[in-house]
Amino acid sequence: MLTKVIRKSQIAIEYACRFQHFHPQSHVFWTYAANSTQFVQAFQDIARKLRLPGYEDPDANPCELVSKWLDEDDSSGWLMILDNVDNADLFFRSTVVDTSSADTDPTQRLLVDYVPKRFDSKRLLIITTRSRHVGEDLIDAESCIEVPPCSIQEAESLLRLNAEHAVDRCKPDVIRRLLLDVLGYIPLAITQAAAFIKRNRMSVQGYLAALEKDNQNLTDYLSQELQDPRRPQGFPGNLLQPLAERDVDFRMALGTLDGFALITQEIGRETYTIHPRASIGALLAGTKK
């Protein structure tokens, strides 16, 4: 289980490549789990590629076919990666409105029912998520592996990969100031910044100057939605509500923020480090009160 906002998918990809290299006869299944449509489509593709009995039946439930094969087949090894498992309701809240269709319509059952449950040296599962709470619920409270922040070298490489020409014309100290002081080494923020620079033909210096102009500019530029097609945009709205009056509500809110890796509790203290992007969100929310 890989959690935290950064690098989890890239690490899973690297692991999958190494797994395939050392186990060329085994299967690798990559399932985007950001929404039910992507989840079901991935399982349909698996059923078709494996030619599982019943996969051509329009009334068959492909998720049920794949789930049964994963748990019962002893002849093949496999690695399944569930990527972007961030929505608890998607896996744990039932949407059944017509129980008669639950056997054929995968979305009429809890998606957690289709997650493989039998593991050994030949059957492996990796789950990536931004929410530690969702991850722990899916693996029966087992500990997650939290991915640490990327290094300055990795951050520079990511920026260069997505905006090479602009980076080549920029001084190293400007690059480091942008990555460290403004973007906080967050790959998603770096990717978005690079996309904005490339799309609007800006220099890195010009982009950095715009971000450093004032907090409103910083918020506006980093709020531009350059879509990641794999992941729905947005963030749970309840996190931007006014401070809870009850202590239990406050503790629950802190737990949610921590689960999304937006705050970190300092060891042995009742104080928290707030991620730079969380600070911007709080500032923006405060201006709207």
PDB file of C-alpha atoms in Angstrom:
ATOM      1  CA  MET A   1       0.000   0.000   0.000  1.00  0.00           C
ATOM      2  CA  LEU A   2       1.513   3.289  -1.147  1.00  0.00           C
ATOM      3  CA  THR A   3       0.089   6.511   0.224  1.00  0.00           C
ATOM      4  CA  LYS A   4       0.799  10.260   0.168  1.00  0.00           C
ATOM      5  CA  VAL A   5       0.113  12.783  -2.536  1.00  0.00           C
ATOM      6  CA  ILE A   6       3.413  12.300  -4.326  1.00  0.00           C
ATOM      7  CA  ARG A   7       5.207   9.713  -6.509  1.00  0.00           C
ATOM      8  CA  LYS A   8       3.084   6.721  -5.543  1.00  0.00           C
ATOM      9  CA  SER A   9       2.014   5.855  -9.098  1.00  0.00           C
ATOM     10  CA  GLN A  10       5.552   6.257 -10.430  1.00  0.00           C
ATOM     11  CA  ILE A  11       6.863   3.856  -7.783  1.00  0.00           C
ATOM     12  CA  ALA A  12       4.121   1.364  -8.620  1.00  0.00           C
ATOM     13  CA  ILE A  13       5.037   1.559 -12.319  1.00  0.00           C
ATOM     14  CA  GLU A  14       8.702   0.872 -11.529  1.00  0.00           C
ATOM     15  CA  TYR A  15       7.755  -2.087  -9.325  1.00  0.00           C
ATOM     16  CA  ALA A  16       5.495  -3.473 -12.056  1.00  0.00           C
ATOM     17  CA  CYS A  17       8.331  -3.279 -14.609  1.00  0.00           C
ATOM     18  CA  ARG A  18      10.718  -5.112 -12.292  1.00  0.00           C
ATOM     19  CA  PHE A  19       8.068  -7.703 -11.442  1.00  0.00           C
ATOM     20  CA  GLN A  20       7.480  -8.359 -15.154  1.00  0.00           C
ATOM     21  CA  HIS A  21      11.231  -8.670 -15.739  1.00  0.00           C
ATOM     22  CA  PHE A  22      11.722 -11.283 -13.010  1.00  0.00           C
ATOM     23  CA  HIS A  23       8.387 -13.058 -13.612  1.00  0.00           C
ATOM     24  CA  PRO A  24       7.856 -12.947 -17.391  1.00  0.00           C
ATOM     25  CA  GLN A  25       5.174 -15.654 -17.274  1.00  0.00           C
ATOM     26  CA  SER A  26       3.047 -13.777 -14.740  1.00  0.00           C
ATOM     27  CA  HIS A  27       0.326 -11.225 -15.419  1.00  0.00           C
ATOM     28  CA  VAL A  28       0.429  -7.545 -14.498  1.00  0.00           C
ATOM     29  CA  PHE A  29      -2.961  -5.837 -14.184  1.00  0.00           C
ATOM     30  CA  TRP A  30      -3.146  -2.049 -13.857  1.00  0.00           C
ATOM     31  CA  THR A  31      -6.544  -0.775 -12.695  1.00  0.00           C
ATOM     32  CA  TYR A  32      -7.370   2.920 -12.426  1.00  0.00           C
ATOM     33  CA  ALA A  33      -9.763   3.123  -9.507  1.00  0.00           C
ATOM     34  CA  ALA A  34     -10.583   6.830  -9.385  1.00  0.00           C
ATOM     35  CA  ASN A  35     -14.188   6.095 -10.382  1.00  0.00           C
ATOM     36  CA  SER A  36     -16.427   3.115 -11.016  1.00  0.00           C
ATOM     37  CA  THR A  37     -16.338   3.505 -14.821  1.00  0.00           C
ATOM     38  CA  GLN A  38     -12.562   3.138 -14.982  1.00  0.00           C
ATOM     39  CA  PHE A  39     -12.591   0.294 -12.471  1.00  0.00           C
ATOM     40  CA  VAL A  40     -15.203  -1.729 -14.369  1.00  0.00           C
ATOM     41  CA  GLN A  41     -13.547  -1.018 -17.739  1.00  0.00           C
ATOM     42  CA  ALA A  42     -10.232  -2.333 -16.430  1.00  0.00           C
ATOM     43  CA  PHE A  43     -11.861  -5.545 -15.212  1.00  0.00           C
ATOM     44  CA  GLN A  44     -13.662  -5.948 -18.544  1.00  0.00           C
ATOM     45  CA  ASP A  45     -10.310  -5.667 -20.330  1.00  0.00           C
ATOM     46  CA  ILE A  46      -8.765  -8.262 -17.997  1.00  0.00           C
ATOM     47  CA  ALA A  47     -11.635 -10.705 -18.566  1.00  0.00           C
ATOM     48  CA  ARG A  48     -11.330 -10.278 -22.332  1.00  0.00           C
ATOM     49  CA  LYS A  49      -7.520 -10.641 -22.468  1.00  0.00           C
ATOM     50  CA  LEU A  50      -7.623 -13.741 -20.249  1.00  0.00           C
ATOM     51  CA  ARG A  51     -10.613 -15.079 -22.211  1.00  0.00           C
ATOM     52  CA  LEU A  52     -12.310 -16.062 -19.000  1.00  0.00           C
ATOM     53  CA  PRO A  53     -15.341 -18.350 -19.351  1.00  0.00           C
ATOM     54  CA  GLY A  54     -18.417 -16.175 -19.843  1.00  0.00           C
ATOM     55  CA  TYR A  55     -16.562 -12.981 -20.804  1.00  0.00           C
ATOM     56  CA  GLU A  56     -18.511 -12.730 -24.089  1.00  0.00           C
ATOM     57  CA  ASP A  57     -21.872 -13.062 -22.335  1.00  0.00           C
ATOM     58  CA  PRO A  58     -23.455  -9.556 -22.280  1.00  0.00           C
ATOM     59  CA  ASP A  59     -25.304 -10.494 -19.093  1.00  0.00           C
ATOM     60  CA  ALA A  60     -22.163 -11.584 -17.257  1.00  0.00           C
ATOM     61  CA  ASN A  61     -20.575  -9.451 -14.562  1.00  0.00           C
ATOM     62  CA  PRO A  62     -16.932  -9.001 -15.680  1.00  0.00           C
ATOM     63  CA  CYS A  63     -15.847  -7.864 -12.234  1.00  0.00           C
ATOM     64  CA  GLU A  64     -17.234 -11.050 -10.722  1.00  0.00           C
ATOM     65  CA  LEU A  65     -15.489 -13.165 -13.370  1.00  0.00           C
ATOM     66  CA  VAL A  66     -12.117 -11.542 -12.735  1.00  0.00           C
ATOM     67  CA  SER A  67     -12.463 -11.505  -8.959  1.00  0.00           C
ATOM     68  CA  LYS A  68     -13.266 -15.223  -8.919  1.00  0.00           C
ATOM     69  CA  TRP A  69     -10.322 -16.015 -11.200  1.00  0.00           C
ATOM     70  CA  LEU A  70      -7.890 -13.973  -9.075  1.00  0.00           C
ATOM     71  CA  ASP A  71      -8.856 -15.830  -5.911  1.00  0.00           C
ATOM     72  CA  GLU A  72      -9.283 -19.327  -7.347  1.00  0.00           C
ATOM     73  CA  ASP A  73      -6.785 -19.847 -10.169  1.00  0.00           C
ATOM     74  CA  ASP A  74      -3.629 -21.666  -9.075  1.00  0.00           C
ATOM     75  CA  SER A  75      -1.882 -21.916 -12.434  1.00  0.00           C
ATOM     76  CA  SER A  76      -0.878 -18.306 -13.001  1.00  0.00           C
ATOM     77  CA  GLY A  77       0.935 -15.677 -10.996  1.00  0.00           C
ATOM     78  CA  TRP A  78      -0.188 -12.059 -11.070  1.00  0.00           C
ATOM     79  CA  LEU A  79       0.394  -8.558  -9.783  1.00  0.00           C
ATOM     80  CA  MET A  80      -2.602  -6.237  -9.589  1.00  0.00           C
ATOM     81  CA  ILE A  81      -2.181  -2.496  -9.056  1.00  0.00           C
ATOM     82  CA  LEU A  82      -5.208  -0.470  -7.971  1.00  0.00           C
ATOM     83  CA  ASP A  83      -4.213   3.112  -8.709  1.00  0.00           C
ATOM     84  CA  ASN A  84      -5.798   6.277  -7.274  1.00  0.00           C
ATOM     85  CA  VAL A  85      -8.027   4.569  -4.709  1.00  0.00           C
ATOM     86  CA  ASP A  86      -9.008   7.843  -3.041  1.00  0.00           C
ATOM     87  CA  ASN A  87     -12.812   7.687  -2.790  1.00  0.00           C
ATOM     88  CA  ALA A  88     -14.040   5.681   0.215  1.00  0.00           C
ATOM     89  CA  ASP A  89     -17.686   5.845  -0.900  1.00  0.00           C
ATOM     90  CA  LEU A  90     -16.783   4.238  -4.207  1.00  0.00           C
ATOM     91  CA  PHE A  91     -15.596   1.072  -2.461  1.00  0.00           C
ATOM     92  CA  PHE A  92     -17.564   0.937   0.782  1.00  0.00           C
ATOM     93  CA  ARG A  93     -20.932   2.617   0.176  1.00  0.00           C
ATOM     94  CA  SER A  94     -23.634   0.707  -1.665  1.00  0.00           C
ATOM     95  CA  THR A  95     -25.428   2.392  -4.553  1.00  0.00           C
ATOM     96  CA  VAL A  96     -27.905  -0.425  -5.147  1.00  0.00           C
ATOM     97  CA  VAL A  97     -31.319   0.860  -6.196  1.00  0.00           C
ATOM     98  CA  ASP A  98     -32.466  -2.296  -7.992  1.00  0.00           C
ATOM     99  CA  THR A  99     -31.335  -5.445  -6.222  1.00  0.00           C
ATOM    100  CA  SER A 100     -32.431  -7.608  -9.157  1.00  0.00           C
ATOM    101  CA  SER A 101     -29.572  -6.226 -11.271  1.00  0.00           C
ATOM    102  CA  ALA A 102     -26.845  -6.655  -8.653  1.00  0.00           C
ATOM    103  CA  ASP A 103     -25.602  -9.925 -10.188  1.00  0.00           C
ATOM    104  CA  THR A 104     -24.993  -8.459 -13.672  1.00  0.00           C
ATOM    105  CA  ASP A 105     -24.285  -4.766 -13.069  1.00  0.00           C
ATOM    106  CA  PRO A 106     -20.867  -4.359 -11.354  1.00  0.00           C
ATOM    107  CA  THR A 107     -21.742  -0.879 -10.072  1.00  0.00           C
ATOM    108  CA  GLN A 108     -24.713  -2.255  -8.136  1.00  0.00           C
ATOM    109  CA  ARG A 109     -22.375  -3.924  -5.641  1.00  0.00           C
ATOM    110  CA  LEU A 110     -19.648  -2.652  -3.369  1.00  0.00           C
ATOM    111  CA  LEU A 111     -16.425  -2.452  -5.382  1.00  0.00           C
ATOM    112  CA  VAL A 112     -14.517  -3.727  -2.357  1.00  0.00           C
ATOM    113  CA  ASP A 113     -16.199  -7.086  -3.039  1.00  0.00           C
ATOM    114  CA  TYR A 114     -14.132  -7.389  -6.235  1.00  0.00           C
ATOM    115  CA  VAL A 115     -10.753  -6.604  -4.658  1.00  0.00           C
ATOM    116  CA  PRO A 116      -8.689  -9.827  -4.493  1.00  0.00           C
ATOM    117  CA  LYS A 117      -8.382 -11.387  -1.070  1.00  0.00           C
ATOM    118  CA  ARG A 118      -6.072 -14.346  -1.571  1.00  0.00           C
ATOM    119  CA  PHE A 119      -2.373 -13.509  -1.633  1.00  0.00           C
ATOM    120  CA  ASP A 120       0.871 -15.442  -1.640  1.00  0.00           C
ATOM    121  CA  SER A 121       4.258 -15.290  -3.362  1.00  0.00           C
ATOM    122  CA  LYS A 122       2.516 -15.580  -6.751  1.00  0.00           C
ATOM    123  CA  ARG A 123      -0.430 -13.262  -6.073  1.00  0.00           C
ATOM    124  CA  LEU A 124       0.413  -9.669  -5.178  1.00  0.00           C
ATOM    125  CA  LEU A 125      -1.643  -6.500  -4.778  1.00  0.00           C
ATOM    126  CA  ILE A 126      -0.462  -2.872  -4.705  1.00  0.00           C
ATOM    127  CA  ILE A 127      -2.885  -0.071  -3.862  1.00  0.00           C
ATOM    128  CA  THR A 128      -2.003   3.607  -4.341  1.00  0.00           C
ATOM    129  CA  THR A 129      -4.026   6.258  -2.546  1.00  0.00           C
ATOM    130  CA  ARG A 130      -3.800   9.818  -1.263  1.00  0.00           C
ATOM    131  CA  SER A 131      -5.864   8.850   1.793  1.00  0.00           C
ATOM    132  CA  ARG A 132      -4.284   6.690   4.468  1.00  0.00           C
ATOM    133  CA  HIS A 133      -7.742   5.990   5.932  1.00  0.00           C
ATOM    134  CA  VAL A 134      -9.055   4.499   2.686  1.00  0.00           C
ATOM    135  CA  GLY A 135      -5.907   2.424   2.271  1.00  0.00           C
ATOM    136  CA  GLU A 136      -6.056   0.980   5.771  1.00  0.00           C
ATOM    137  CA  ASP A 137      -9.743   0.123   5.383  1.00  0.00           C
ATOM    138  CA  LEU A 138      -9.051  -1.767   2.169  1.00  0.00           C
ATOM    139  CA  ILE A 139      -6.255  -3.862   3.681  1.00  0.00           C
ATOM    140  CA  ASP A 140      -7.896  -4.560   7.044  1.00  0.00           C
ATOM    141  CA  ALA A 141      -5.958  -1.901   9.003  1.00  0.00           C
ATOM    142  CA  GLU A 142      -2.523  -3.067   7.843  1.00  0.00           C
ATOM    143  CA  SER A 143       0.045  -0.262   7.847  1.00  0.00           C
ATOM    144  CA  CYS A 144       0.506   1.774   4.691  1.00  0.00           C
ATOM    145  CA  ILE A 145       3.864   2.693   3.172  1.00  0.00           C
ATOM    146  CA  GLU A 146       4.076   6.471   3.150  1.00  0.00           C
ATOM    147  CA  VAL A 147       6.158   7.860   0.289  1.00  0.00           C
ATOM    148  CA  PRO A 148       8.566  10.656   1.348  1.00  0.00           C
ATOM    149  CA  PRO A 149       8.960  13.934  -0.585  1.00  0.00           C
ATOM    150  CA  CYS A 150      11.000  13.851  -3.760  1.00  0.00           C
ATOM    151  CA  SER A 151      14.528  15.246  -3.836  1.00  0.00           C
ATOM    152  CA  ILE A 152      15.605  18.464  -5.536  1.00  0.00           C
ATOM    153  CA  GLN A 153      17.188  16.385  -8.315  1.00  0.00           C
ATOM    154  CA  GLU A 154      13.962  14.465  -8.912  1.00  0.00           C
ATOM    155  CA  ALA A 155      11.912  17.665  -8.853  1.00  0.00           C
ATOM    156  CA  GLU A 156      14.242  19.323 -11.374  1.00  0.00           C
ATOM    157  CA  SER A 157      14.065  16.288 -13.644  1.00  0.00           C
ATOM    158  CA  LEU A 158      10.264  16.338 -13.556  1.00  0.00           C
ATOM    159  CA  LEU A 159      10.123  20.042 -14.406  1.00  0.00           C
ATOM    160  CA  ARG A 160      12.620  19.574 -17.219  1.00  0.00           C
ATOM    161  CA  LEU A 161      10.704  16.591 -18.585  1.00  0.00           C
ATOM    162  CA  ASN A 162       7.548  18.689 -18.988  1.00  0.00           C
ATOM    163  CA  ALA A 163       9.030  22.098 -19.902  1.00  0.00           C
ATOM    164  CA  GLU A 164      12.504  21.361 -21.230  1.00  0.00           C
ATOM    165  CA  HIS A 165      13.024  24.448 -23.398  1.00  0.00           C
ATOM    166  CA  ALA A 166      11.971  26.878 -20.670  1.00  0.00           C
ATOM    167  CA  VAL A 167      14.201  25.156 -18.121  1.00  0.00           C
ATOM    168  CA  ASP A 168      17.211  25.213 -20.460  1.00  0.00           C
ATOM    169  CA  ARG A 169      16.959  29.020 -20.659  1.00  0.00           C
ATOM    170  CA  CYS A 170      16.710  29.488 -16.884  1.00  0.00           C
ATOM    171  CA  LYS A 171      19.326  29.901 -14.170  1.00  0.00           C
ATOM    172  CA  PRO A 172      19.618  27.015 -11.658  1.00  0.00           C
ATOM    173  CA  ASP A 173      18.926  29.247  -8.628  1.00  0.00           C
ATOM    174  CA  VAL A 174      15.615  30.360 -10.152  1.00  0.00           C
ATOM    175  CA  ILE A 175      14.631  26.741 -10.768  1.00  0.00           C
ATOM    176  CA  ARG A 176      15.412  25.792  -7.178  1.00  0.00           C
ATOM    177  CA  ARG A 177      13.484  28.766  -5.778  1.00  0.00           C
ATOM    178  CA  LEU A 178      10.430  27.810  -7.809  1.00  0.00           C
ATOM    179  CA  LEU A 179      10.588  24.129  -6.849  1.00  0.00           C
ATOM    180  CA  LEU A 180      11.368  24.585  -3.153  1.00  0.00           C
ATOM    181  CA  ASP A 181       9.859  27.877  -1.972  1.00  0.00           C
ATOM    182  CA  VAL A 182       6.755  27.906  -4.152  1.00  0.00           C
ATOM    183  CA  LEU A 183       5.888  24.392  -5.294  1.00  0.00           C
ATOM    184  CA  GLY A 184       7.175  22.473  -2.283  1.00  0.00           C
ATOM    185  CA  TYR A 185       8.603  19.610  -4.397  1.00  0.00           C
ATOM    186  CA  ILE A 186       5.073  18.341  -5.126  1.00  0.00           C
ATOM    187  CA  PRO A 187       5.067  16.434  -8.445  1.00  0.00           C
ATOM    188  CA  LEU A 188       1.459  17.328  -9.226  1.00  0.00           C
ATOM    189  CA  ALA A 189       2.192  21.034  -8.649  1.00  0.00           C
ATOM    190  CA  ILE A 190       5.402  20.832 -10.682  1.00  0.00           C
ATOM    191  CA  THR A 191       3.628  19.088 -13.543  1.00  0.00           C
ATOM    192  CA  GLN A 192       0.867  21.689 -13.526  1.00  0.00           C
ATOM    193  CA  ALA A 193       3.358  24.567 -13.416  1.00  0.00           C
ATOM    194  CA  ALA A 194       5.315  23.080 -16.315  1.00  0.00           C
ATOM    195  CA  ALA A 195       2.132  22.600 -18.344  1.00  0.00           C
ATOM    196  CA  PHE A 196       1.101  26.223 -17.719  1.00  0.00           C
ATOM    197  CA  ILE A 197       4.570  27.493 -18.706  1.00  0.00           C
ATOM    198  CA  LYS A 198       4.580  25.413 -21.880  1.00  0.00           C
ATOM    199  CA  ARG A 199       0.996  26.158 -22.912  1.00  0.00           C
ATOM    200  CA  ASN A 200       1.331  29.909 -22.427  1.00  0.00           C
ATOM    201  CA  ARG A 201       4.919  30.170 -23.717  1.00  0.00           C
ATOM    202  CA  MET A 202       6.145  31.712 -20.468  1.00  0.00           C
ATOM    203  CA  SER A 203       9.663  31.724 -19.126  1.00  0.00           C
ATOM    204  CA  VAL A 204      10.346  30.096 -15.774  1.00  0.00           C
ATOM    205  CA  GLN A 205      11.445  33.497 -14.468  1.00  0.00           C
ATOM    206  CA  GLY A 206       8.195  35.094 -15.611  1.00  0.00           C
ATOM    207  CA  TYR A 207       6.100  32.340 -14.042  1.00  0.00           C
ATOM    208  CA  LEU A 208       7.987  32.583 -10.758  1.00  0.00           C
ATOM    209  CA  ALA A 209       7.655  36.390 -10.723  1.00  0.00           C
ATOM    210  CA  ALA A 210       3.892  36.031 -11.218  1.00  0.00           C
ATOM    211  CA  LEU A 211       3.606  33.572  -8.324  1.00  0.00           C
ATOM    212  CA  GLU A 212       5.684  35.767  -6.018  1.00  0.00           C
ATOM    213  CA  LYS A 213       3.735  38.937  -6.816  1.00  0.00           C
ATOM    214  CA  ASP A 214       1.166  38.344  -4.083  1.00  0.00           C
ATOM    215  CA  ASN A 215      -0.900  35.579  -2.474  1.00  0.00           C
ATOM    216  CA  GLN A 216      -3.858  36.169  -4.779  1.00  0.00           C
ATOM    217  CA  ASN A 217      -1.695  35.641  -7.855  1.00  0.00           C
ATOM    218  CA  LEU A 218      -0.207  32.515  -6.311  1.00  0.00           C
ATOM    219  CA  THR A 219      -3.668  31.143  -5.655  1.00  0.00           C
ATOM    220  CA  ASP A 220      -4.965  32.042  -9.126  1.00  0.00           C
ATOM    221  CA  TYR A 221      -2.065  30.476 -11.014  1.00  0.00           C
ATOM    222  CA  LEU A 222      -2.000  27.256  -8.999  1.00  0.00           C
ATOM    223  CA  SER A 223      -5.787  26.923  -9.251  1.00  0.00           C
ATOM    224  CA  GLN A 224      -5.777  26.728 -13.054  1.00  0.00           C
ATOM    225  CA  GLU A 225      -7.148  23.317 -13.935  1.00  0.00           C
ATOM    226  CA  LEU A 226      -4.879  21.594 -16.430  1.00  0.00           C
ATOM    227  CA  GLN A 227      -6.581  18.256 -16.212  1.00  0.00           C
ATOM    228  CA  ASP A 228      -5.006  14.959 -15.314  1.00  0.00           C
ATOM    229  CA  PRO A 229      -7.333  12.626 -17.284  1.00  0.00           C
ATOM    230  CA  ARG A 230      -6.832   9.799 -14.792  1.00  0.00           C
ATOM    231  CA  ARG A 231      -7.968  11.696 -11.723  1.00  0.00           C
ATOM    232  CA  PRO A 232     -11.105  13.687 -10.919  1.00  0.00           C
ATOM    233  CA  GLN A 233     -10.334  17.220  -9.790  1.00  0.00           C
ATOM    234  CA  GLY A 234     -11.333  18.716  -6.470  1.00  0.00           C
ATOM    235  CA  PHE A 235     -11.059  18.064  -2.765  1.00  0.00           C
ATOM    236  CA  PRO A 236     -13.646  17.177  -0.086  1.00  0.00           C
ATOM    237  CA  GLY A 237     -15.605  20.369   0.601  1.00  0.00           C
ATOM    238  CA  ASN A 238     -16.015  19.691   4.306  1.00  0.00           C
ATOM    239  CA  LEU A 239     -12.300  20.435   4.781  1.00  0.00           C
ATOM    240  CA  LEU A 240     -12.922  24.078   3.868  1.00  0.00           C
ATOM    241  CA  GLN A 241     -15.755  24.588   6.343  1.00  0.00           C
ATOM    242  CA  PRO A 242     -15.300  26.903   9.353  1.00  0.00           C
ATOM    243  CA  LEU A 243     -13.454  25.466  12.346  1.00  0.00           C
ATOM    244  CA  ALA A 244     -15.550  22.882  14.171  1.00  0.00           C
ATOM    245  CA  GLU A 245     -16.978  23.914  17.547  1.00  0.00           C
ATOM    246  CA  ARG A 246     -16.876  20.426  19.085  1.00  0.00           C
ATOM    247  CA  ASP A 247     -13.518  18.938  19.972  1.00  0.00           C
ATOM    248  CA  VAL A 248     -14.430  15.588  18.405  1.00  0.00           C
ATOM    249  CA  ASP A 249     -15.225  17.327  15.109  1.00  0.00           C
ATOM    250  CA  PHE A 250     -11.910  19.161  15.228  1.00  0.00           C
ATOM    251  CA  ARG A 251     -10.031  15.901  15.834  1.00  0.00           C
ATOM    252  CA  MET A 252     -11.882  14.232  12.966  1.00  0.00           C
ATOM    253  CA  ALA A 253     -10.977  17.149  10.696  1.00  0.00           C
ATOM    254  CA  LEU A 254      -7.301  16.870  11.677  1.00  0.00           C
ATOM    255  CA  GLY A 255      -7.426  13.156  10.959  1.00  0.00           C
ATOM    256  CA  THR A 256      -8.847  13.799   7.496  1.00  0.00           C
ATOM    257  CA  LEU A 257      -6.202  16.408   6.716  1.00  0.00           C
ATOM    258  CA  ASP A 258      -3.485  14.042   7.898  1.00  0.00           C
ATOM    259  CA  GLY A 259      -4.982  11.222   5.849  1.00  0.00           C
ATOM    260  CA  PHE A 260      -4.613  13.375   2.736  1.00  0.00           C
ATOM    261  CA  ALA A 261      -1.020  14.259   3.697  1.00  0.00           C
ATOM    262  CA  LEU A 262      -1.811  17.963   4.012  1.00  0.00           C
ATOM    263  CA  ILE A 263      -0.569  18.263   7.593  1.00  0.00           C
ATOM    264  CA  THR A 264       2.063  16.477   9.663  1.00  0.00           C
ATOM    265  CA  GLN A 265       2.023  16.299  13.453  1.00  0.00           C
ATOM    266  CA  GLU A 266       5.315  17.193  15.062  1.00  0.00           C
ATOM    267  CA  ILE A 267       6.625  14.296  17.140  1.00  0.00           C
ATOM    268  CA  GLY A 268       5.696  14.570  20.803  1.00  0.00           C
ATOM    269  CA  ARG A 269       3.815  17.845  20.370  1.00  0.00           C
ATOM    270  CA  GLU A 270       0.279  19.042  19.720  1.00  0.00           C
ATOM    271  CA  THR A 271       1.448  21.178  16.821  1.00  0.00           C
ATOM    272  CA  TYR A 272       1.195  20.519  13.126  1.00  0.00           C
ATOM    273  CA  THR A 273       3.173  21.417  10.044  1.00  0.00           C
ATOM    274  CA  ILE A 274       0.855  22.575   7.273  1.00  0.00           C
ATOM    275  CA  HIS A 275       1.848  21.884   3.719  1.00  0.00           C
ATOM    276  CA  PRO A 276       2.365  25.086   1.654  1.00  0.00           C
ATOM    277  CA  ARG A 277      -0.494  24.221  -0.689  1.00  0.00           C
ATOM    278  CA  ALA A 278      -2.815  23.641   2.278  1.00  0.00           C
ATOM    279  CA  SER A 279      -1.891  27.102   3.553  1.00  0.00           C
ATOM    280  CA  ILE A 280      -2.915  28.626   0.243  1.00  0.00           C
ATOM    281  CA  GLY A 281      -6.236  26.786   0.373  1.00  0.00           C
ATOM    282  CA  ALA A 282      -6.902  28.024   3.895  1.00  0.00           C
ATOM    283  CA  LEU A 283      -6.038  31.586   2.831  1.00  0.00           C
ATOM    284  CA  LEU A 284      -8.407  31.359  -0.093  1.00  0.00           C
ATOM    285  CA  ALA A 285     -11.203  29.971   2.094  1.00  0.00           C
ATOM    286  CA  GLY A 286     -10.613  32.727   4.638  1.00  0.00           C
ATOM    287  CA  THR A 287     -11.043  35.457   2.043  1.00  0.00           C
ATOM    288  CA  LYS A 288     -14.480  34.119   1.189  1.00  0.00           C
ATOM    289  CA  LYS A 289     -15.936  34.172   4.702  1.00  0.00           C
TER     290      LYS A 289
END
